[in-house]
PDB file of C-alpha atoms and ligand atoms in Angstrom:
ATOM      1  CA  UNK V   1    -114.243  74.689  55.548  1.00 40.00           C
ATOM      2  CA  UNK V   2    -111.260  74.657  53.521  1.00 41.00           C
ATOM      3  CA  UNK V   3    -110.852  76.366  50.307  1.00 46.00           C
ATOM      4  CA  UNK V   4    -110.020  73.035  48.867  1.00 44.00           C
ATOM      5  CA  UNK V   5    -112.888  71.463  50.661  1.00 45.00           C
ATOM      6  CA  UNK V   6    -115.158  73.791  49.435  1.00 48.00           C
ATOM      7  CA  UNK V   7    -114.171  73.587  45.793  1.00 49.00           C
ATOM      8  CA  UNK V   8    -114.756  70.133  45.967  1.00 50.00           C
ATOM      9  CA  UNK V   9    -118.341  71.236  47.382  1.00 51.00           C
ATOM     10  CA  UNK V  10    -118.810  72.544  44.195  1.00 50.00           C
ATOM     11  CA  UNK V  11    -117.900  70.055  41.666  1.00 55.00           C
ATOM     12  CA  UNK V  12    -119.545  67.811  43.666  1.00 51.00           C
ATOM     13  CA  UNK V  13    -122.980  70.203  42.935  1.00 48.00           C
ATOM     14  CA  UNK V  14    -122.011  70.943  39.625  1.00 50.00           C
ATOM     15  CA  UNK V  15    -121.953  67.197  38.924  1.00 47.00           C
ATOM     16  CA  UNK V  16    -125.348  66.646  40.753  1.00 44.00           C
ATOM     17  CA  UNK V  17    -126.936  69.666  38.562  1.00 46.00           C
ATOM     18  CA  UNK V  18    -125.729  68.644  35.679  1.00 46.00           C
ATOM     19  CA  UNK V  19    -127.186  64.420  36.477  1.00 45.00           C
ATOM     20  CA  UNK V  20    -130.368  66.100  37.774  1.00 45.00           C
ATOM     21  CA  UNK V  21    -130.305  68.040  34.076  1.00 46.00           C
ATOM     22  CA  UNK V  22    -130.205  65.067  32.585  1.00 47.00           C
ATOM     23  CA  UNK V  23    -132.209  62.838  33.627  1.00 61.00           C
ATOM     24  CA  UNK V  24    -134.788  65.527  34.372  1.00 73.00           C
ATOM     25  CA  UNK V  25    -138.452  64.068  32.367  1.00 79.00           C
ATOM     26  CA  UNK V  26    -138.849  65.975  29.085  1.00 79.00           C
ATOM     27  CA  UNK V  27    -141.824  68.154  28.907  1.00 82.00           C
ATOM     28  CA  UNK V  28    -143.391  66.311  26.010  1.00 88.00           C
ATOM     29  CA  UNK V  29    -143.646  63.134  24.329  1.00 93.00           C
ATOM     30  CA  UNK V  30    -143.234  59.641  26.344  1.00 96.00           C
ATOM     31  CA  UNK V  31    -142.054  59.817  30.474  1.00 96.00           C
ATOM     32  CA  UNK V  32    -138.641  58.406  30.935  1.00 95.00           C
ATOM     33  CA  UNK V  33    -139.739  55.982  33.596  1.00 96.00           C
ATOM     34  CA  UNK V  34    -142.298  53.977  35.075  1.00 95.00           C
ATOM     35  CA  UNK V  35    -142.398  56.161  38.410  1.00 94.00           C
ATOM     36  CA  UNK V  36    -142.444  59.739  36.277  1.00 96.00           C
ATOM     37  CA  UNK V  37    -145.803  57.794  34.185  1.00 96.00           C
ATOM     38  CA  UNK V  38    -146.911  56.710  37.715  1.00 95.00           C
ATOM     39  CA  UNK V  39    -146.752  60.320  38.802  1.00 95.00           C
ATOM     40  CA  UNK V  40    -148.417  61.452  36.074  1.00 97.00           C
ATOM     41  CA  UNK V  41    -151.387  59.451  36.141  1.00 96.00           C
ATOM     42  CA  UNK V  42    -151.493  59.974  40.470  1.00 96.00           C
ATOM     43  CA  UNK V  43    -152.121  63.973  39.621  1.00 97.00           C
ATOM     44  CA  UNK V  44    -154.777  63.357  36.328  1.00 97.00           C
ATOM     45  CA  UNK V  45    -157.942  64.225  37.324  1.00 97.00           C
ATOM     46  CA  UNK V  46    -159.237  63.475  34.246  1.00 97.00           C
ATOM     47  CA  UNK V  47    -159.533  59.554  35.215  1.00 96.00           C
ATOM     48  CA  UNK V  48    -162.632  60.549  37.310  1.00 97.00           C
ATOM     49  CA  UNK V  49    -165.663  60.736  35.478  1.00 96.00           C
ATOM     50  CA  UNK V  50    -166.519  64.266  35.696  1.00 96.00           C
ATOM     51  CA  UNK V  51    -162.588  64.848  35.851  1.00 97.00           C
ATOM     52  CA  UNK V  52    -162.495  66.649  38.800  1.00 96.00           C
ATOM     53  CA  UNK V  53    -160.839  63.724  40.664  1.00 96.00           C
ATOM     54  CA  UNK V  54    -157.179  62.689  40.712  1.00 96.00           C
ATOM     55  CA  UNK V  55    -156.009  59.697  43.153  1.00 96.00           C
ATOM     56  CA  UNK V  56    -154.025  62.743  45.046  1.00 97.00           C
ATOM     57  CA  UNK V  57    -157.003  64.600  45.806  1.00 96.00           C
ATOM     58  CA  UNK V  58    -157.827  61.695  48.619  1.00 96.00           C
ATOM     59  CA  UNK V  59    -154.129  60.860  49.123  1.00 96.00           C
ATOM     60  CA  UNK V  60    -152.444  64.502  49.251  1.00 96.00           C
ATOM     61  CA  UNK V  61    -149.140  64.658  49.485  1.00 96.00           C
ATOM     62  CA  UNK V  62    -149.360  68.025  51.380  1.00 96.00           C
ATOM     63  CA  UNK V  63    -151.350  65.570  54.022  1.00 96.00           C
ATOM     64  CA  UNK V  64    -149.075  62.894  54.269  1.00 95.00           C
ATOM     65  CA  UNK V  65    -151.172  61.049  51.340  1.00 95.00           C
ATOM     66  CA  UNK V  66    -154.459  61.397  53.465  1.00 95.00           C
ATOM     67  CA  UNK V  67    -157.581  63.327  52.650  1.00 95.00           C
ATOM     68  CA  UNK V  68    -158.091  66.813  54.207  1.00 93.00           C
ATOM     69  CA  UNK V  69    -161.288  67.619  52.818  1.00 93.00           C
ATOM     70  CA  UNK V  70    -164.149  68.073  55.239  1.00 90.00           C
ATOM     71  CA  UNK V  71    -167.546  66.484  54.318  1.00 91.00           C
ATOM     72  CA  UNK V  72    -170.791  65.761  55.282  1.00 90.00           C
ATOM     73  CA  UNK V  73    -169.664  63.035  57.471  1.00 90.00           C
ATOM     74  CA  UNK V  74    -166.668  65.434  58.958  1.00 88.00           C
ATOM     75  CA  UNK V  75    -163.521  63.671  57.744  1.00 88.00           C
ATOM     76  CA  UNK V  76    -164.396  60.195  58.422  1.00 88.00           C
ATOM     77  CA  UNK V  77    -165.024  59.473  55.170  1.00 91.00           C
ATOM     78  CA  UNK V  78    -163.657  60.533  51.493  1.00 92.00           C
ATOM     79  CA  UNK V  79    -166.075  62.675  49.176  1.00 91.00           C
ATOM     80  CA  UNK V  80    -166.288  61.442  45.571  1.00 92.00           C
ATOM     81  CA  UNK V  81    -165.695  63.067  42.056  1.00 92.00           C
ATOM     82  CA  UNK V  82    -168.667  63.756  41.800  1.00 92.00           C
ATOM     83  CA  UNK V  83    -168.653  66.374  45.159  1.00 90.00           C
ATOM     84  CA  UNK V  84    -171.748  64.217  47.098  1.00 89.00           C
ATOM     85  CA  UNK V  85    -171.094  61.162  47.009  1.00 91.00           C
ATOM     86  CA  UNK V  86    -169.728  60.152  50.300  1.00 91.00           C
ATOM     87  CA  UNK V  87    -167.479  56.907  50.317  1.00 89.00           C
ATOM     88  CA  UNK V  88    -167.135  54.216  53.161  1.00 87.00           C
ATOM     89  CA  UNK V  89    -163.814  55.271  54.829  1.00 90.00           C
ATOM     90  CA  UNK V  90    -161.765  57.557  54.797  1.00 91.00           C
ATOM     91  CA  UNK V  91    -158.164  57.661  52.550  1.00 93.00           C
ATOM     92  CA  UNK V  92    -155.699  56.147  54.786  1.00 92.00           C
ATOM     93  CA  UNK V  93    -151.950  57.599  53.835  1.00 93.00           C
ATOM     94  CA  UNK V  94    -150.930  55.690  50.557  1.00 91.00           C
ATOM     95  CA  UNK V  95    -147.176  56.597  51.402  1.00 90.00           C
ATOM     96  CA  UNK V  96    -146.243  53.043  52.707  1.00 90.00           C
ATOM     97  CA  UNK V  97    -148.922  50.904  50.319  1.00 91.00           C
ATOM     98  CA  UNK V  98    -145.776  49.406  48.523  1.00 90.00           C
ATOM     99  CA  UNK V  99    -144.157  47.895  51.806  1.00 93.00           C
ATOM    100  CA  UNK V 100    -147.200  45.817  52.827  1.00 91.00           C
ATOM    101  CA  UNK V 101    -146.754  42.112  52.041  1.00 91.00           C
ATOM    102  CA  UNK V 102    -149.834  39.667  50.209  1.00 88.00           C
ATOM    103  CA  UNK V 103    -152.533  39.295  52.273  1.00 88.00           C
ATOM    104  CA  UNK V 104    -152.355  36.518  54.550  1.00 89.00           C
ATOM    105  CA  UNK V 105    -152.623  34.770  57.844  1.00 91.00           C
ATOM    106  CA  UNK V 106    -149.979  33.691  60.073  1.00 94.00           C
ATOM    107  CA  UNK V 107    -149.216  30.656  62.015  1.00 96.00           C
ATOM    108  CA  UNK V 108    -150.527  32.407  65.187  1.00 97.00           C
ATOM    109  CA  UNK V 109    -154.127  33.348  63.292  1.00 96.00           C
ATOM    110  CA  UNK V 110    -153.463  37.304  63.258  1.00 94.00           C
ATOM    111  CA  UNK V 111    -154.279  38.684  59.487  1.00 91.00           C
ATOM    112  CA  UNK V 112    -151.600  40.419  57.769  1.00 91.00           C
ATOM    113  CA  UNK V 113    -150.997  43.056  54.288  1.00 91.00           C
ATOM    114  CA  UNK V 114    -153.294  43.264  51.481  1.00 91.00           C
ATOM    115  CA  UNK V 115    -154.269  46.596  50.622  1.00 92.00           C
ATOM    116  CA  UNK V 116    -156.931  48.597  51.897  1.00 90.00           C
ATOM    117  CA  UNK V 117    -157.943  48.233  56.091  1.00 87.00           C
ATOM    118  CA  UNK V 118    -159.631  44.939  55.403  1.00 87.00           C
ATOM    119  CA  UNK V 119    -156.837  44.253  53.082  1.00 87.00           C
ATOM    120  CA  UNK V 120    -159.067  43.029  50.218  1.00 89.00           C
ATOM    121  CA  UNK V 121    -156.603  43.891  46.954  1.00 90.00           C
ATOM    122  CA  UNK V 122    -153.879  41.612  47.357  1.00 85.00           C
ATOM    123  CA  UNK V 123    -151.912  43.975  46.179  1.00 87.00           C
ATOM    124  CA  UNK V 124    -150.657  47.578  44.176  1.00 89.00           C
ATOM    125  CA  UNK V 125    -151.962  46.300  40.934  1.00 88.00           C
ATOM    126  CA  UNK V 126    -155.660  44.896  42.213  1.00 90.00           C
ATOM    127  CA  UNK V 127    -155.954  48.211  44.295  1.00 91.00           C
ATOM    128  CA  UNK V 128    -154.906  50.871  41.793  1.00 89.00           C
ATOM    129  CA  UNK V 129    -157.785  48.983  39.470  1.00 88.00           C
ATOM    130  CA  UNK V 130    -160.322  50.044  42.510  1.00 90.00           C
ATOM    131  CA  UNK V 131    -160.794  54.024  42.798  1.00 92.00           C
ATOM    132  CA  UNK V 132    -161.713  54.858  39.040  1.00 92.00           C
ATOM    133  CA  UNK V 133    -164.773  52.270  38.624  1.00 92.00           C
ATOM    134  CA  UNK V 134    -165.925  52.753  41.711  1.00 92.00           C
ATOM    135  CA  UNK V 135    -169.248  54.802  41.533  1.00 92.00           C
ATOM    136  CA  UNK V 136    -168.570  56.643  44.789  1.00 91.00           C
ATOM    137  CA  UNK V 137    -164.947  57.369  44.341  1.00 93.00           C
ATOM    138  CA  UNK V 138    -163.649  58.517  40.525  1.00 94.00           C
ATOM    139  CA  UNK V 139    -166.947  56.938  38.285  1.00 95.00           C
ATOM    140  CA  UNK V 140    -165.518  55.814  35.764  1.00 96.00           C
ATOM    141  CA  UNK V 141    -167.801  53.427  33.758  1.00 95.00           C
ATOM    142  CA  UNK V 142    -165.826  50.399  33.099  1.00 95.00           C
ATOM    143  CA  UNK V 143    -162.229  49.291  32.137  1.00 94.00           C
ATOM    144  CA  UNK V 144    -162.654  50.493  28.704  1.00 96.00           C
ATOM    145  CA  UNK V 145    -163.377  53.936  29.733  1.00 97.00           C
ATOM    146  CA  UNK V 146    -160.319  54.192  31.621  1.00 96.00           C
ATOM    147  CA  UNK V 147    -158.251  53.135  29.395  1.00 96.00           C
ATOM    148  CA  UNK V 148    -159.924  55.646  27.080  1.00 97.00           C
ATOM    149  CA  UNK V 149    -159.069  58.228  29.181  1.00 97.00           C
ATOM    150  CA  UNK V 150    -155.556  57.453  29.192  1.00 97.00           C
ATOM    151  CA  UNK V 151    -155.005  56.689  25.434  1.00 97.00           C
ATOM    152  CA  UNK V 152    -156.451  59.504  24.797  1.00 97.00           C
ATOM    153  CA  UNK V 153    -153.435  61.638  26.265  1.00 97.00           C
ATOM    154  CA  UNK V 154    -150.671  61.741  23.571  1.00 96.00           C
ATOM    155  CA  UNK V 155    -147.467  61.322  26.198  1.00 97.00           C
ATOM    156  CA  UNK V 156    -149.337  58.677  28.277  1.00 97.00           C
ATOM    157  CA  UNK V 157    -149.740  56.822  24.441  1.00 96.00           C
ATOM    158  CA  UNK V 158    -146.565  57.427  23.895  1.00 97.00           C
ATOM    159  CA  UNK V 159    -145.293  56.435  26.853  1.00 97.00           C
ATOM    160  CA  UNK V 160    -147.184  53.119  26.899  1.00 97.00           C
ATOM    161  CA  UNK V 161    -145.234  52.275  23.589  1.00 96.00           C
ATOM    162  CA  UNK V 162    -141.996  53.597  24.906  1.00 96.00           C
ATOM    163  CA  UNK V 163    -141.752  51.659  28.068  1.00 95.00           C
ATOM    164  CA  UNK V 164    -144.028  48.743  27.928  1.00 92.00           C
TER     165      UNK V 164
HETATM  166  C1  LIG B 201    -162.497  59.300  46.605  1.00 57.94           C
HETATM  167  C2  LIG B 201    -161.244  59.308  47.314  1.00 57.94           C
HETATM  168  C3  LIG B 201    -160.142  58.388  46.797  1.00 57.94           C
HETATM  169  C4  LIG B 201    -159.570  58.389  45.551  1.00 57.94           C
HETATM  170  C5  LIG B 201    -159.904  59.271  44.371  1.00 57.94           C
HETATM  171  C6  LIG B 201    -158.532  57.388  45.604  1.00 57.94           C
HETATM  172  N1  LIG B 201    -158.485  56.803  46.833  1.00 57.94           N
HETATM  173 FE1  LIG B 201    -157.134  55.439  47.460  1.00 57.94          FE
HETATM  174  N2  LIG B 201    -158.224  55.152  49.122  1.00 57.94           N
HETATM  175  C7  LIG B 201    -159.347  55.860  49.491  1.00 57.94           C
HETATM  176  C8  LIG B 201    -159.976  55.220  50.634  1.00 57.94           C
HETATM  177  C9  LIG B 201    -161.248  55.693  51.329  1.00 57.94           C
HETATM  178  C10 LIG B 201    -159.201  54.084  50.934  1.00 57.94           C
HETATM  179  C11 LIG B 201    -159.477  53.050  52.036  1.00 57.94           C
HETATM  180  C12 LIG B 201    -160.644  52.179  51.553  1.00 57.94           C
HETATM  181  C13 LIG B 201    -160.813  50.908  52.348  1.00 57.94           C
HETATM  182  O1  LIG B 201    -159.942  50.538  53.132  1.00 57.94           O
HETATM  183  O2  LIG B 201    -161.856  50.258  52.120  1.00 57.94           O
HETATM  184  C14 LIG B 201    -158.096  54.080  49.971  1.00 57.94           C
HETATM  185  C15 LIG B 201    -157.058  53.163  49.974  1.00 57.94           C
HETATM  186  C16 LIG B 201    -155.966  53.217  49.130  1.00 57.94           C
HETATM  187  C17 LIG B 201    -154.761  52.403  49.249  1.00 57.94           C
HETATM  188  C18 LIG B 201    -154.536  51.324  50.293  1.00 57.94           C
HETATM  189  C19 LIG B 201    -153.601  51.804  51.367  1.00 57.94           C
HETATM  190  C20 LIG B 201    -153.387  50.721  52.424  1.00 57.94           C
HETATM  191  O3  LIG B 201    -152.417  50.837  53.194  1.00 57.94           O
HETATM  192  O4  LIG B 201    -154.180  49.765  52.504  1.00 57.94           O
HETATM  193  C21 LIG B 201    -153.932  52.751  48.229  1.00 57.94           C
HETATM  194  C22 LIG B 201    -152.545  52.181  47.910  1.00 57.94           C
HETATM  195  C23 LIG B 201    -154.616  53.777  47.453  1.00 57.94           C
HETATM  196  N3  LIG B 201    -155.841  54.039  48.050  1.00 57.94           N
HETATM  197  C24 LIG B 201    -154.126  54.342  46.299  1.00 57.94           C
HETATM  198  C25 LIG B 201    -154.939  55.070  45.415  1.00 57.94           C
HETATM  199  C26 LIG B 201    -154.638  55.311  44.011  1.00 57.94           C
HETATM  200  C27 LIG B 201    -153.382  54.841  43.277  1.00 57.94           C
HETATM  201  C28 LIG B 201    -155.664  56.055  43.515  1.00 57.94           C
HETATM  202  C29 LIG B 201    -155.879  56.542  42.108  1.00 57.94           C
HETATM  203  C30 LIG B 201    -155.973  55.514  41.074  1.00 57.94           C
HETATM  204  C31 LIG B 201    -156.595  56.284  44.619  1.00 57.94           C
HETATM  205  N4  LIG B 201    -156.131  55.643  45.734  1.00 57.94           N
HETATM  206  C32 LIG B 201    -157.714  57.076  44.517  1.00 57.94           C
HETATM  207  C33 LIG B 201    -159.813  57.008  48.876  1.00 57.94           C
HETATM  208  C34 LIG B 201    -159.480  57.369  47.586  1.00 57.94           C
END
């Protein structure tokens, strides 16, 4: 490489450093985005019941966003917050959830999208509503409890004032 070249190199990662700086999420107060509150909220256990439970202890990133952990049932099946409780399936990856279209049939009969194998949430919204009531998954009592559990974190407040 050419001393030019590689000067150029540089700027080039000074500039990138110095964008990456800034728009780096502040350690307190509200996120900066909807993906950095998403983020957040993926890696809280504390919207399981006995907050031991985060949504990326079923879909871990270190596993391609599947679920590692051997139960009972081997790994056919996802354990819940609670450590017994032993769900129905087990977490497929959650890395492509966003690409899959409505659930729906086509002209030929096959089924297509939705979320979940028998693609029952029509989509992210409806699905993301699923794991923290469900009694075998993150047991959270009802809606209100949830949203307890969030509003009860000052930067996810904050950030719910910020950005929506
Ligand atoms: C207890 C383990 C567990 C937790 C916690 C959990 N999931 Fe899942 N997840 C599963 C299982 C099991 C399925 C498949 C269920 C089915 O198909 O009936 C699933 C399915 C999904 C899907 C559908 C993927 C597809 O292609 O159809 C998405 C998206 C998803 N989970 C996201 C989340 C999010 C977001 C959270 C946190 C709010 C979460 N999960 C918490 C076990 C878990």
């Amino acid at each position: 490489m050419t001393r030019t070249g590689t000067g150029t190199g540089l700027t080039l990662a000074a500039a990138l450093l110095a964008c990456g700086a800034a728009s780096a999420d502040p350690e307190e107060g509200a996120y900066r985005s909807p993906e950095a509150f998403g983020e957040a909220l993926f890696f809280d256990v504390n919207l399981s019941k006995p907050r031991t439970q985060a949504c990326a202890t079923c879909h871990d990133p270190g596993h391609a966003f599947t679920d590692p952990r051997p139960t009972l049932a081997g790994r056919a099946v996802s354990l819940g917050a609670d450590g017994q409780s032993l769900g129905d399936r087990n977490a497929p990856t959650a890395a492509y959830a966003r690409f899959s279209p409505p659930f729906g049939q086509r002209a030929d009969g096959t089924y297509v999208g939705g979320q979940f194998h028998d693609g029952r949430a029509a989509g992210l919204a409806e699905q993301a509503a699923g794991p923290p009531l469900n009694p075998i998954e993150m047991g959270l009592a009802d809606v209100d409890e949830a949203a307890a559990r969030i509003l009860e974190n000052p930067r996810y407040d904050a950030t719910l004032s910020a950005l929506y």
